[in-house]
CSV table of N, CA, C and O in Angstrom, one decimal:
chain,number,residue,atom,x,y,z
A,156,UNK,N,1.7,-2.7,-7.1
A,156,UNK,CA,0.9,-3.5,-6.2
A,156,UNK,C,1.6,-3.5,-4.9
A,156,UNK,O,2.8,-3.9,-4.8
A,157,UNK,N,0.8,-3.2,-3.8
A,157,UNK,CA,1.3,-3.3,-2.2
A,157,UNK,C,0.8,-4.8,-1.7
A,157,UNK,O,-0.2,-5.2,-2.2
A,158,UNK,N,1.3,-5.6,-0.9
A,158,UNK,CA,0.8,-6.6,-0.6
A,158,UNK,C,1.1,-6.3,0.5
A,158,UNK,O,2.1,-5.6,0.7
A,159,UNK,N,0.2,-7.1,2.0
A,159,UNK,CA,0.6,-6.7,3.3
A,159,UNK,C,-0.6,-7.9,4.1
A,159,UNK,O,-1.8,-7.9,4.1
A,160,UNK,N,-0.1,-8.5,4.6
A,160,UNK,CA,-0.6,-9.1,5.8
A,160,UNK,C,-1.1,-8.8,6.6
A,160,UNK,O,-0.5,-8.2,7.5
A,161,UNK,N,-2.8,-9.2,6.8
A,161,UNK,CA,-3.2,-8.7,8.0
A,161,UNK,C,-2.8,-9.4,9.2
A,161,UNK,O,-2.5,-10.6,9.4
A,162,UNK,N,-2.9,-8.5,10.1
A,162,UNK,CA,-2.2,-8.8,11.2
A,162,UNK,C,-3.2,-9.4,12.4
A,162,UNK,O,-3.9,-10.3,12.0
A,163,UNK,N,-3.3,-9.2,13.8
A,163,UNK,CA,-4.2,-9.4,14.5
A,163,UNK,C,-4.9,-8.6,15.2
A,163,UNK,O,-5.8,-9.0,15.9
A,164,UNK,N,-4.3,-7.4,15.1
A,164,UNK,CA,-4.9,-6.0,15.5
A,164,UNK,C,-5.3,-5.0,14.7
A,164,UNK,O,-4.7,-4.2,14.0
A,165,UNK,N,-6.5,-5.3,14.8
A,165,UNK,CA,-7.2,-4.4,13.3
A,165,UNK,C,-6.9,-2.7,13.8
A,165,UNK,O,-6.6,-1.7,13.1
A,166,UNK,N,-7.1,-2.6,14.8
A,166,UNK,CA,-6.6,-1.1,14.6
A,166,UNK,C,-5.0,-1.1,14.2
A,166,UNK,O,-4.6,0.0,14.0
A,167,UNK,N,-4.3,-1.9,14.1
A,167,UNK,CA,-3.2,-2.0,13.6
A,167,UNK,C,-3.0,-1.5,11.9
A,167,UNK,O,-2.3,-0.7,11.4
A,168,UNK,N,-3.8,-2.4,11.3
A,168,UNK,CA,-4.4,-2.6,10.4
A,168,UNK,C,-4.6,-1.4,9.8
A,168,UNK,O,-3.9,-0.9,9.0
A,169,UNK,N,-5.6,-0.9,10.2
A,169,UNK,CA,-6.7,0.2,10.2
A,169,UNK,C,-5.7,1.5,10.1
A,169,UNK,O,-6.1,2.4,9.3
A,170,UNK,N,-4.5,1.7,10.8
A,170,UNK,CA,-3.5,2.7,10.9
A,170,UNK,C,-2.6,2.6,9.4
A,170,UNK,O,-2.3,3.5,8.7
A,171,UNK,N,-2.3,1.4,9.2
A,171,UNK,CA,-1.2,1.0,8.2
A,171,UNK,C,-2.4,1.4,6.8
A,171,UNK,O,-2.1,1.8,5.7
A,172,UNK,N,-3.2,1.1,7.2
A,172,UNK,CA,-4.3,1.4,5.9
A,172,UNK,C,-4.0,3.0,5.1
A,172,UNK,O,-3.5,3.5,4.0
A,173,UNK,N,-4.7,3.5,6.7
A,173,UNK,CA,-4.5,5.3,6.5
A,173,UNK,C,-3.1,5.6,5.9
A,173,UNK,O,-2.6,5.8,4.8
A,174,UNK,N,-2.8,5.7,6.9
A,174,UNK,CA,-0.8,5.9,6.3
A,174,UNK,C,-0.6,5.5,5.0
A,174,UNK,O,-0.1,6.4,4.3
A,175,UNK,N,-1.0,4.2,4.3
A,175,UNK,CA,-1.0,3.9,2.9
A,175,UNK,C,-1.7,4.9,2.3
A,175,UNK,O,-1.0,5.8,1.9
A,176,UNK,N,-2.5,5.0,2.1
A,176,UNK,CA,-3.4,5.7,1.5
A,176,UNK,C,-3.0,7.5,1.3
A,176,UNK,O,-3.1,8.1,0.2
A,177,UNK,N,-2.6,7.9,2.1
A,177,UNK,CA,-2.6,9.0,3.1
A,177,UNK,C,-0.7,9.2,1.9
A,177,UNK,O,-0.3,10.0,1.0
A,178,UNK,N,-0.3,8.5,2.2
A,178,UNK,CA,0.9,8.7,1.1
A,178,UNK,C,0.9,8.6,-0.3
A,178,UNK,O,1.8,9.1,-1.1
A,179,UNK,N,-0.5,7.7,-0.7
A,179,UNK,CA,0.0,7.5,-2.3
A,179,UNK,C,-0.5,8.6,-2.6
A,179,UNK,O,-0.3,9.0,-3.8
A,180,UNK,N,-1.4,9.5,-1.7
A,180,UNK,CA,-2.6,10.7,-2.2
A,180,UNK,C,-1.2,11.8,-2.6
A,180,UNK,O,-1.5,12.6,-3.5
A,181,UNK,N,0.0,11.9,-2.0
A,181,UNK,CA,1.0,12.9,-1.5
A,181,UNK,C,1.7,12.9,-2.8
A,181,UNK,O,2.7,13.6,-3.0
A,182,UNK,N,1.1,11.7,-3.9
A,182,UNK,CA,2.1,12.0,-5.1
A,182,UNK,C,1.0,11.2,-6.2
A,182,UNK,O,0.9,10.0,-6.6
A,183,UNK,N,-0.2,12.6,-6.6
A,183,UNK,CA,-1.0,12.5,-7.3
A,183,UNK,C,-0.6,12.1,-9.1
A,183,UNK,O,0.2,12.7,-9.7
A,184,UNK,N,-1.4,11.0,-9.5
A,184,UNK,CA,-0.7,11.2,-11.1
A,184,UNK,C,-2.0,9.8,-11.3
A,184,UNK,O,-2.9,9.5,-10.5
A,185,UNK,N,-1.4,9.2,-12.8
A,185,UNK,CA,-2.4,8.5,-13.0
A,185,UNK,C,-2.1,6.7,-13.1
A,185,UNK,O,-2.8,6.0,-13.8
A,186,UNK,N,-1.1,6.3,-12.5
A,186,UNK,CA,-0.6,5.4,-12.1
A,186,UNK,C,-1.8,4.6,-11.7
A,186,UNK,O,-2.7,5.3,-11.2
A,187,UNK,N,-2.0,3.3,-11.8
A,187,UNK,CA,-2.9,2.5,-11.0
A,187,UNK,C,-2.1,2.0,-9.5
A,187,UNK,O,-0.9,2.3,-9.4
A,188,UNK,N,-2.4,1.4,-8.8
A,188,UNK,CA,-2.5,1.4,-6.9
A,188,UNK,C,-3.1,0.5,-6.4
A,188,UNK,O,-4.0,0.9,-5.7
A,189,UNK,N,-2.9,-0.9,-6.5
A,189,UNK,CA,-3.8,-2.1,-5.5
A,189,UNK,C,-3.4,-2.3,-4.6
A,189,UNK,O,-2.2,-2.5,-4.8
A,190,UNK,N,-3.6,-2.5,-3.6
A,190,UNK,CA,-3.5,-3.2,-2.4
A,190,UNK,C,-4.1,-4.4,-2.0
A,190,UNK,O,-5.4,-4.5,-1.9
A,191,UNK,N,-3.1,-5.6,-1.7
A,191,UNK,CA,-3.7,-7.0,-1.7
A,191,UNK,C,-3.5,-7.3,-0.3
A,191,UNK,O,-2.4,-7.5,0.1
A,192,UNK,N,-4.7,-7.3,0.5
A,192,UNK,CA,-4.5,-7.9,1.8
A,192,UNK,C,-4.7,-9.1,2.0
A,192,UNK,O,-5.8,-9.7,1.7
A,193,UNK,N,-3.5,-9.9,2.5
A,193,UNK,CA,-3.9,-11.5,2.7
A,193,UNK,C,-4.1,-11.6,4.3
A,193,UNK,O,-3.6,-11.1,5.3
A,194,UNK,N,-4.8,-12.4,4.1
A,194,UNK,CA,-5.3,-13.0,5.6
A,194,UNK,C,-6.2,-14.5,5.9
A,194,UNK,O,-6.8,-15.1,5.1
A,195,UNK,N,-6.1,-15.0,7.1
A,195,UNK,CA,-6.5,-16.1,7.2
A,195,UNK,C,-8.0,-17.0,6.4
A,195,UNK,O,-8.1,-18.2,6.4
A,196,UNK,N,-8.8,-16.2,5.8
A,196,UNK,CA,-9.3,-16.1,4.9
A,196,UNK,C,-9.2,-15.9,3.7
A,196,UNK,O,-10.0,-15.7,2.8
A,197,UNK,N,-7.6,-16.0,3.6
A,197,UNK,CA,-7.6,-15.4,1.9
A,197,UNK,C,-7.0,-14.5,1.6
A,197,UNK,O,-6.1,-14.0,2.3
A,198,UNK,N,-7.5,-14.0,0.6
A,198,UNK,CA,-7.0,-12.1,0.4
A,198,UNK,C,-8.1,-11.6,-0.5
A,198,UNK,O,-9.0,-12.3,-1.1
A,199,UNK,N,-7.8,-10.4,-0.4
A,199,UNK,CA,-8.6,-9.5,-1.1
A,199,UNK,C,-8.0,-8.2,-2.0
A,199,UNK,O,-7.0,-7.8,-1.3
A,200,UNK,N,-8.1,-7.8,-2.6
A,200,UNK,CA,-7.8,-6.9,-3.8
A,200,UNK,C,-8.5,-5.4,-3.9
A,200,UNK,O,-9.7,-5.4,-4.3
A,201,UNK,N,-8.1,-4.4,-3.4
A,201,UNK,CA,-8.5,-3.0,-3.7
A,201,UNK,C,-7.8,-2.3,-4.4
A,201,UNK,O,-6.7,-2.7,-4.5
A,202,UNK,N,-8.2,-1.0,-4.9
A,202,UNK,CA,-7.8,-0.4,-5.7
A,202,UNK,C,-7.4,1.4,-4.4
A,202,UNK,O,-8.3,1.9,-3.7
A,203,UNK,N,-6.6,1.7,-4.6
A,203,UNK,CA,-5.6,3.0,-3.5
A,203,UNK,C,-5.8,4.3,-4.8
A,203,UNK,O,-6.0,3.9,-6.0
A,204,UNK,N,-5.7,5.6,-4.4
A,204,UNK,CA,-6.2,6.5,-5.5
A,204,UNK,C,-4.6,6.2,-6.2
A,204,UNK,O,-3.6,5.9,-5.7
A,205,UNK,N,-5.2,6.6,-7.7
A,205,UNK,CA,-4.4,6.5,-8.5
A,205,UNK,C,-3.0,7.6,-7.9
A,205,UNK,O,-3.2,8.5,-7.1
A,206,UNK,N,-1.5,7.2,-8.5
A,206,UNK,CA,-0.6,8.0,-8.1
A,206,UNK,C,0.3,7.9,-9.0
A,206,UNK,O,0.1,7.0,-9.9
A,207,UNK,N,1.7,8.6,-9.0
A,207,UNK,CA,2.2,9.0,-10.1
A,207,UNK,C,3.9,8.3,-9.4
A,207,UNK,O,4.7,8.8,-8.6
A,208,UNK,N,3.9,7.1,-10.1
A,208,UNK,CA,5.0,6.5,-9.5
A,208,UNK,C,6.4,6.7,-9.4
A,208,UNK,O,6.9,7.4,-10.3
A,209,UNK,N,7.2,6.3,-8.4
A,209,UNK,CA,8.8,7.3,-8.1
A,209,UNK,C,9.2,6.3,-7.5
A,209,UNK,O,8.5,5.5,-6.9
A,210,UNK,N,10.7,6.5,-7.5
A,210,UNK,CA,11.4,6.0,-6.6
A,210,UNK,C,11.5,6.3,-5.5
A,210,UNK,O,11.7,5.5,-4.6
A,211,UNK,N,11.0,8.1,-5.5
A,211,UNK,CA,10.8,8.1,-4.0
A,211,UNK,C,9.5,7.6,-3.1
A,211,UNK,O,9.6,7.3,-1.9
A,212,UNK,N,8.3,7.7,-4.0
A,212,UNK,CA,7.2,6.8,-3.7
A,212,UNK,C,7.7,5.6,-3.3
A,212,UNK,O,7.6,5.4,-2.1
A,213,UNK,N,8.4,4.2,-4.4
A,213,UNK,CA,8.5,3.2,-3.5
A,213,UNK,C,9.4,2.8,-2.2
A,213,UNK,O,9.3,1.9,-1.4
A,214,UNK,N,10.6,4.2,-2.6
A,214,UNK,CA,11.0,4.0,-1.2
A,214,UNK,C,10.2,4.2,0.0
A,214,UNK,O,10.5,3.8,1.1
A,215,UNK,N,9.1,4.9,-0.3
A,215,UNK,CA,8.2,5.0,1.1
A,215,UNK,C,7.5,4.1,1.4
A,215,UNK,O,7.4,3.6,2.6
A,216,UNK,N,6.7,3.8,0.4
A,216,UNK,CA,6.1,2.4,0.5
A,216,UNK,C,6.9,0.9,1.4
A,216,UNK,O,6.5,0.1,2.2
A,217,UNK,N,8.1,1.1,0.8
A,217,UNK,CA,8.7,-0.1,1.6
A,217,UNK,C,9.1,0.2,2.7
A,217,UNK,O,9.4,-0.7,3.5
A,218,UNK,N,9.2,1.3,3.1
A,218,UNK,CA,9.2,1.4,4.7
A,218,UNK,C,8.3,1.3,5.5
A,218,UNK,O,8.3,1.4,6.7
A,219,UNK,N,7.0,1.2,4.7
A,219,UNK,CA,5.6,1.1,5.3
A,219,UNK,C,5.5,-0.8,5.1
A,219,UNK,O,5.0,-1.5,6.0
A,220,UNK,N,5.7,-1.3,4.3
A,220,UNK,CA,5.8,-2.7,4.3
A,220,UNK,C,6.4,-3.2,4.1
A,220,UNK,O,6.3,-4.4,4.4
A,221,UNK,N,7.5,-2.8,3.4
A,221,UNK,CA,8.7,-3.7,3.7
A,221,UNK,C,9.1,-3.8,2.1
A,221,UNK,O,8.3,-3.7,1.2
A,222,UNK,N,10.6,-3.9,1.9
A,222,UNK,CA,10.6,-4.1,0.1
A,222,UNK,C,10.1,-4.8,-0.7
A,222,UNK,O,9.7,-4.5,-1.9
A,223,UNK,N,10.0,-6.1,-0.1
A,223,UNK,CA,9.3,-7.5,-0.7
A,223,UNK,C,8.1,-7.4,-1.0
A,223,UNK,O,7.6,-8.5,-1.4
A,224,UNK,N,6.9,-6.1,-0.8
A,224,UNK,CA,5.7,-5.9,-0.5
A,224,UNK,C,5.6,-5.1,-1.2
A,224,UNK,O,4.5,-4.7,-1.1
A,225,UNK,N,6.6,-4.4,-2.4
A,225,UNK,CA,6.1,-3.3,-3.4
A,225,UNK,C,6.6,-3.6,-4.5
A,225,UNK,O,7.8,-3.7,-4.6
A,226,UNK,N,5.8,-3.9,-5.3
A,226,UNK,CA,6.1,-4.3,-6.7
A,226,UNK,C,5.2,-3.8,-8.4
A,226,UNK,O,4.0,-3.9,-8.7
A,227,UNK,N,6.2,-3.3,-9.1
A,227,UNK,CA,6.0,-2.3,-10.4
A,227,UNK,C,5.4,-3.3,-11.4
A,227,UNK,O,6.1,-4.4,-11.6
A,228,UNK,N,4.6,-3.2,-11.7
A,228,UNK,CA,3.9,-4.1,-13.0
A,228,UNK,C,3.4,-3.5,-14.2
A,228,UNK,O,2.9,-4.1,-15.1
């Protein structure tokens, strides 16, 4: 699970999204992939294409949000 904060610049947002996505595709497998966006409203829960999890996947992931933001379940 990715968790990430929306911010106040949705094209901000909107970039970090792509990039997300755009990486988990780069390491295809059958892993499940959510992404929980919280925001002043709340949060919400999606599903990122399935991917085939690594160390080197979450090291990428946390450079895109940070370590505290990627978590194996």
């Amino acid at each position: 699970r990715i968790t990430v904060a929306e911010s106040e610049s949705k094209e901000a947002d909107l970039e970090r999204l792509k990039n997300l996505i755009a990486l988990v595709k780069r390491y295809p497998g059958k892993d499940n992939v959510f992404l929980r966006v919280e925001g002043s409203n709340g949060g919400s829960t999606m599903r990122l294409p399935a991917a085939a999890y690594s160390p080197e996947l979450h090291k990428r992931l946390a450079e895109i949000v940070g370590e505290l933001n990627v978590a194996v379940e």
